[in-house]
Coordinates of C-alpha atoms in Angstrom, one line a residue:
M1 CA 84.7 124.7 93.2
T2 CA 86.9 122.5 95.4
T3 CA 85.6 119.2 96.5
S4 CA 86.8 116.5 98.9
V5 CA 86.2 112.8 99.2
M6 CA 86.0 111.2 102.6
G7 CA 88.0 114.0 104.2
L8 CA 90.7 114.0 101.5
S9 CA 91.5 117.3 99.9
P10 CA 92.6 117.3 96.3
A11 CA 95.2 120.0 97.2
A12 CA 97.1 117.3 99.1
G13 CA 98.0 115.7 95.8
W14 CA 96.3 112.4 96.6
Q15 CA 93.6 111.1 94.4
P16 CA 90.8 108.7 95.6
V17 CA 90.7 105.2 94.3
M18 CA 87.3 103.6 94.0
T19 CA 87.3 100.0 95.2
G20 CA 83.6 99.3 95.7
D21 CA 84.1 98.8 99.5
E22 CA 82.6 101.6 101.4
G23 CA 84.2 100.5 104.6
V24 CA 87.7 101.3 103.3
A25 CA 89.1 104.5 101.8
V26 CA 92.0 104.3 99.3
A27 CA 94.0 107.1 97.8
Q28 CA 97.2 107.3 95.7
R29 CA 99.8 109.8 94.4
S30 CA 103.2 109.8 92.7
A31 CA 106.1 109.6 95.1
L32 CA 109.7 108.5 95.2
G33 CA 109.7 107.7 91.5
T34 CA 106.7 105.3 91.9
T35 CA 103.1 105.2 93.1
A36 CA 102.2 105.5 96.7
R37 CA 98.9 104.1 97.9
T38 CA 97.3 104.4 101.3
A39 CA 94.3 102.4 102.4
V40 CA 92.6 102.9 105.8
W41 CA 89.6 101.9 107.8
P42 CA 87.5 103.6 109.1
P43 CA 87.4 105.5 105.9
D44 CA 87.1 109.0 107.5
E45 CA 90.8 108.6 108.7
I46 CA 92.1 108.9 105.1
G47 CA 93.0 112.6 105.2
R48 CA 95.1 112.4 108.4
A49 CA 96.7 109.1 107.2
C50 CA 97.8 110.6 103.9
T51 CA 99.3 113.7 105.6
A52 CA 101.3 111.3 107.9
V53 CA 102.5 109.3 104.9
D54 CA 103.5 112.5 103.1
Q55 CA 105.7 113.5 106.0
V56 CA 107.4 110.1 106.2
L57 CA 108.1 109.9 102.4
D58 CA 109.5 113.5 102.3
E59 CA 111.9 112.7 105.2
L60 CA 113.0 109.4 103.6
D61 CA 113.6 111.1 100.3
R62 CA 115.8 113.8 102.0
Q63 CA 117.7 111.1 103.8
A64 CA 118.3 108.3 101.4
S65 CA 117.7 109.4 97.7
R66 CA 120.9 109.3 95.6
F67 CA 119.0 111.3 93.0
R68 CA 118.6 114.4 95.1
E69 CA 121.6 116.7 95.3
D70 CA 120.6 117.9 98.8
S71 CA 119.9 114.4 100.3
E72 CA 122.1 113.1 103.1
V73 CA 123.4 110.3 101.0
S74 CA 124.3 112.7 98.2
L75 CA 126.2 114.9 100.7
V76 CA 128.1 111.8 101.9
H77 CA 129.0 110.9 98.3
R78 CA 130.3 114.4 97.5
A79 CA 132.6 114.3 100.5
G80 CA 134.3 111.3 98.9
G81 CA 134.5 109.1 101.9
G82 CA 135.3 109.5 105.6
M83 CA 133.5 109.6 108.9
F84 CA 130.0 111.2 109.1
M85 CA 127.4 111.9 111.7
V86 CA 124.1 111.1 110.1
S87 CA 120.5 111.6 111.1
D88 CA 118.6 109.0 113.1
G89 CA 116.5 108.3 110.0
L90 CA 119.4 107.7 107.7
A91 CA 121.1 105.6 110.4
E92 CA 118.0 103.4 110.5
V93 CA 118.0 102.9 106.7
L94 CA 121.7 102.1 106.7
A95 CA 121.4 99.7 109.6
V96 CA 118.6 97.9 107.9
A97 CA 120.6 97.7 104.6
L98 CA 123.6 96.3 106.4
A99 CA 121.5 93.8 108.4
A100 CA 119.8 92.7 105.1
A101 CA 123.2 92.2 103.5
R102 CA 124.3 90.0 106.4
W103 CA 121.1 88.1 106.3
T104 CA 121.2 87.4 102.6
G105 CA 124.9 86.5 102.5
G106 CA 125.7 89.7 100.5
L107 CA 123.1 89.1 97.7
T108 CA 121.7 92.5 98.7
D109 CA 124.5 95.0 99.1
P110 CA 124.3 98.7 99.6
T111 CA 127.6 99.3 97.9
V112 CA 126.1 98.6 94.4
G113 CA 125.7 102.4 93.8
G114 CA 128.8 102.7 91.7
A115 CA 127.8 99.7 89.5
L116 CA 124.4 101.2 88.9
V117 CA 125.9 104.6 87.9
S118 CA 128.3 102.8 85.4
L119 CA 125.3 101.0 83.9
G120 CA 123.6 104.3 83.3
Y121 CA 121.2 104.4 86.2
D122 CA 122.7 107.6 87.5
R123 CA 119.5 109.7 87.8
D124 CA 115.8 109.3 88.5
F125 CA 114.6 106.5 86.3
A126 CA 112.1 108.8 84.5
S127 CA 115.1 110.8 83.2
I128 CA 117.1 107.9 81.9
E129 CA 117.6 107.6 78.2
A130 CA 115.6 104.7 76.9
C131 CA 118.4 103.7 74.5
S132 CA 122.0 104.8 74.7
T133 CA 125.0 103.9 72.5
R134 CA 127.5 104.8 75.3
P135 CA 129.7 101.7 76.0
L136 CA 129.4 99.9 79.3
A137 CA 132.3 100.2 81.8
P138 CA 134.1 96.9 82.4
P139 CA 132.1 95.0 85.1
G140 CA 133.4 93.7 88.4
P141 CA 132.4 92.9 91.9
V142 CA 131.1 95.8 94.0
P143 CA 133.3 96.9 96.9
G144 CA 131.2 95.0 99.5
W145 CA 129.0 95.9 102.4
E146 CA 131.6 94.7 105.0
L147 CA 133.6 97.8 104.2
V148 CA 130.8 100.1 105.5
R149 CA 130.9 100.8 109.2
L150 CA 127.9 102.1 111.2
D151 CA 128.1 102.8 115.0
G152 CA 124.9 104.3 116.1
R153 CA 124.8 107.5 114.0
I154 CA 128.4 107.4 113.0
L155 CA 129.0 106.2 109.5
R156 CA 132.5 105.3 108.2
L157 CA 132.6 105.0 104.4
P158 CA 135.8 104.3 102.5
H159 CA 136.7 106.6 99.6
G160 CA 135.1 105.7 96.2
I161 CA 132.1 103.8 97.6
R162 CA 128.7 104.9 96.4
L163 CA 125.7 103.7 98.3
D164 CA 122.4 102.6 96.8
L165 CA 119.7 101.7 99.3
G166 CA 117.1 100.5 96.9
A167 CA 116.9 96.9 98.1
T168 CA 115.6 98.1 101.5
A169 CA 114.7 101.8 101.5
K170 CA 111.2 101.4 100.0
G171 CA 110.5 98.7 102.5
V172 CA 111.6 100.9 105.4
G173 CA 109.5 103.7 104.0
S174 CA 106.4 101.5 103.8
D175 CA 107.0 100.3 107.4
R176 CA 107.5 103.8 108.7
A177 CA 104.5 105.2 106.8
A178 CA 102.1 102.5 107.9
R179 CA 103.0 103.0 111.6
A180 CA 102.8 106.8 111.3
A181 CA 99.4 106.7 109.5
L182 CA 98.0 104.4 112.2
A183 CA 99.3 106.6 115.0
V184 CA 97.4 109.8 113.8
G185 CA 94.0 108.0 113.7
E186 CA 91.4 108.9 116.2
A187 CA 89.6 105.5 116.1
A188 CA 90.7 101.9 116.2
G189 CA 91.3 100.5 112.7
G190 CA 94.0 99.6 110.3
V191 CA 96.3 101.0 107.6
L192 CA 97.9 99.6 104.5
V193 CA 100.7 101.6 102.7
S194 CA 102.1 100.6 99.3
L195 CA 105.2 102.1 97.6
G196 CA 105.3 100.7 94.1
G197 CA 103.7 97.5 95.4
D198 CA 105.9 97.1 98.4
I199 CA 103.3 96.9 101.1
A200 CA 103.2 97.3 104.9
V201 CA 100.2 97.0 107.2
S202 CA 99.6 98.3 110.7
G203 CA 96.8 98.0 113.2
T204 CA 93.8 95.6 112.7
S205 CA 93.1 94.5 109.2
P206 CA 89.6 94.5 107.7
Q207 CA 87.7 91.3 108.1
G208 CA 89.5 88.5 106.2
G209 CA 92.7 90.5 105.8
W210 CA 93.8 93.2 103.3
P211 CA 93.5 91.9 99.7
V212 CA 96.8 91.9 97.9
A213 CA 96.9 91.3 94.1
V214 CA 100.0 89.4 92.7
E215 CA 100.7 89.5 89.0
G216 CA 99.7 86.5 87.1
S217 CA 101.1 86.5 83.5
R218 CA 103.3 89.0 81.7
D219 CA 100.2 90.1 79.7
D220 CA 98.3 91.2 82.9
V221 CA 96.5 94.5 82.7
P222 CA 95.1 96.5 85.6
G223 CA 91.7 95.3 86.8
P224 CA 88.8 97.4 88.0
A225 CA 90.5 98.3 91.3
G226 CA 93.6 99.5 89.5
L227 CA 95.6 96.4 90.4
P228 CA 96.8 93.7 88.0
E229 CA 94.6 90.6 87.5
G230 CA 96.1 87.4 88.9
Q231 CA 96.3 85.8 92.3
V232 CA 94.8 87.6 95.2
V233 CA 96.0 86.8 98.7
R234 CA 95.2 88.2 102.1
L235 CA 97.5 90.1 104.5
T236 CA 96.8 90.6 108.2
F237 CA 100.3 91.4 109.5
G238 CA 103.8 92.4 108.3
G239 CA 104.5 93.2 104.7
V240 CA 104.7 92.0 101.1
A241 CA 107.2 93.1 98.5
T242 CA 108.0 92.2 94.8
S243 CA 111.2 92.4 92.9
S244 CA 111.2 92.1 89.1
T245 CA 113.7 92.2 86.3
T246 CA 110.9 93.4 83.9
Y247 CA 110.6 96.7 85.8
R248 CA 113.0 99.7 85.4
Q249 CA 114.6 98.4 82.1
W250 CA 116.7 100.4 79.7
R251 CA 119.0 99.7 76.8
R252 CA 122.7 100.6 76.5
A253 CA 125.2 99.6 73.9
G254 CA 122.8 97.1 72.5
Q255 CA 122.1 95.4 75.8
V256 CA 118.8 95.4 77.8
L257 CA 119.7 96.3 81.4
H258 CA 117.6 96.3 84.6
H259 CA 118.1 97.7 88.1
I260 CA 118.8 94.6 90.1
V261 CA 122.6 94.3 90.2
D262 CA 124.4 91.1 91.2
P263 CA 127.1 92.3 93.7
R264 CA 129.3 89.4 92.6
T265 CA 129.5 90.7 89.0
G266 CA 128.5 94.4 89.1
L267 CA 126.0 93.6 86.2
P268 CA 122.2 93.1 86.2
S269 CA 121.4 89.7 87.6
E270 CA 120.8 86.8 85.3
G271 CA 118.6 83.9 86.3
P272 CA 115.3 82.1 85.8
W273 CA 113.1 84.4 87.9
R274 CA 111.5 87.5 86.3
T275 CA 109.4 88.3 89.4
V276 CA 109.6 87.2 93.1
T277 CA 107.0 88.2 95.7
V278 CA 107.7 87.6 99.4
A279 CA 105.7 88.0 102.6
A280 CA 107.6 88.7 105.8
A281 CA 107.3 90.3 109.3
T282 CA 108.1 93.7 107.8
C283 CA 108.1 95.2 104.3
A284 CA 111.9 95.8 104.7
D285 CA 112.4 92.0 105.3
A286 CA 110.2 91.2 102.3
N287 CA 112.0 93.7 100.0
A288 CA 115.4 92.4 100.9
A289 CA 114.4 88.7 100.5
A290 CA 112.7 89.3 97.1
T291 CA 115.8 91.1 95.7
A292 CA 118.1 88.4 97.1
A293 CA 116.0 85.7 95.5
I294 CA 116.2 87.3 92.0
I295 CA 120.0 87.4 92.4
A296 CA 120.2 83.9 93.9
G297 CA 118.7 82.3 90.8
E298 CA 118.3 78.5 91.0
E299 CA 119.3 78.6 94.6
A300 CA 116.5 81.0 95.6
P301 CA 113.8 78.4 96.5
A302 CA 116.1 76.6 99.0
W303 CA 117.3 79.9 100.5
L304 CA 113.8 81.3 100.9
A305 CA 112.6 78.0 102.6
S306 CA 115.6 78.0 104.9
V307 CA 114.8 81.5 106.2
G308 CA 111.2 80.7 106.6
V309 CA 109.4 83.3 104.4
P310 CA 106.6 82.4 102.0
A311 CA 107.3 83.4 98.5
R312 CA 106.0 83.2 94.9
L313 CA 108.5 83.0 92.1
A314 CA 107.5 83.5 88.5
A315 CA 109.9 82.3 85.9
G316 CA 110.6 83.8 82.4
D317 CA 108.7 80.9 80.8
G318 CA 105.5 81.8 82.7
S319 CA 105.8 79.0 85.3
V320 CA 105.2 79.8 89.0
L321 CA 106.7 78.2 92.0
C322 CA 105.3 78.7 95.6
V323 CA 107.6 78.1 98.5
G324 CA 107.5 78.5 102.3
G325 CA 103.7 78.1 102.6
W326 CA 102.7 80.6 99.9
P327 CA 99.2 79.6 98.9
E328 CA 98.6 78.4 95.4
G329 CA 94.9 79.5 95.3
D330 CA 93.1 82.8 95.8
G331 CA 91.8 84.4 98.9
T332 CA 94.1 82.7 101.5
V333 CA 95.6 84.6 104.4
L334 CA 99.4 84.6 104.0
P335 CA 101.3 82.8 106.8
V336 CA 103.6 85.7 107.7
P337 CA 106.4 85.0 110.1
R338 CA 106.5 87.2 113.2
H339 CA 110.3 87.6 113.5
S340 CA 112.1 90.3 111.6
H341 CA 115.7 89.7 110.4
V342 CA 116.6 93.3 109.5
Y343 CA 115.3 95.4 112.4
L344 CA 117.1 93.4 115.1
S345 CA 119.7 96.1 115.8
R346 CA 117.1 98.9 116.0
P347 CA 115.3 98.8 119.4
G348 CA 111.7 99.7 119.2
R349 CA 111.2 98.7 115.6
P350 CA 109.0 95.9 114.2
G351 CA 110.0 92.4 114.9

C-alpha cells in the first residue's frame, strides 16, 4: 500500500524528516553527490516544492557537472577549447563563477578542474578510491580565471583548461531551487533549500527565522532533527554556506588530500581553518566566500570583514572565531547583508 506524508509521494524519492514542528514540512533525498533538503511552510506545499527543486537540480546537473559525460561542461571539455554557445543556465553558472573569482581576488577560480583531476578527483566522489598509490603529478598554479571569456551566452575557453564550478554551483543551485519552490506555492509562506548544507531561503521565514545548525566540535553527531549538534542561528534572508577541509578527503601516494584547491599552487589548501561558515545575500555569495576564506588562511578574517559578510571560522585546534557580526550565542538572527557580489552581471537575479 502506498502512503503519502503532507502531500509528499514516496515515489518522488523524497523522504519526510520529522522535526517536531507541525507548521513546517521537511523532506530530503540524495542529489548531486550530496543530500538535498527542502523545508516549506505552510506544510501542504511540500509536494509541489520538491517537484520544483527536482527540476532545478536536474537542469543544473545537466549544465555544470564535470562527472556527467552528457553535461554541457563535459561537452565543452571534450572539444578541447574554442568558442561555444552555451545555455542560459550554464551561462549564469559561469558568470557567477567568474564574478566570484574577481570578488575573491582569484582565491576561488573555475579553472581548477585540471588540478583536481591530477589529484585524483576525476569522478563522482563516491567512486574515488579511498587510498591510491598512484603518484601525484607535479603541482603548479592553475591557468587562471582571467583566461576564460564569457559574453552573454558565448564562452571562449583556451585549449587545455578544465573547468570546475564547485565553489559556486551548489550555491547557484540552492538559490535557484528556493526561488522555484516558492513560485509554485499557492499560498503565502516561505521555503528553505539546502544542498549539502549550502542553504538558500525565499519568501517569508517562519516566526523567528529558519533555524540553521552549525557544527560545534569535530566529534559532533547528528541530533534529533538530523542536524549536527552545535550552534543554532536563525536565517530570515539570503543564504548560508560552509566549506570544510574535513569533507571529501581521500589518500593518494601517502598524502591525505581534500577538494579545496589553492589556485596559486594547484594543491589542496593548507591553513588554520578546517571549517568556515558564511552568511550572505545569496547562497552563491556565501559559498564563494567560505571557499575563499579556507584558501586565504590567516588573512581570511580580515578579508571577510572587509567585504562585510558575517562568518564563523573553526580552526584545527577546535577554537572558533566569529567575524563580521556573526553571533557567538544560540538563537540569534544572522545579520545578512542585502547586496550580492556575484549576481551583479545577471539582471533579474538576487541582490
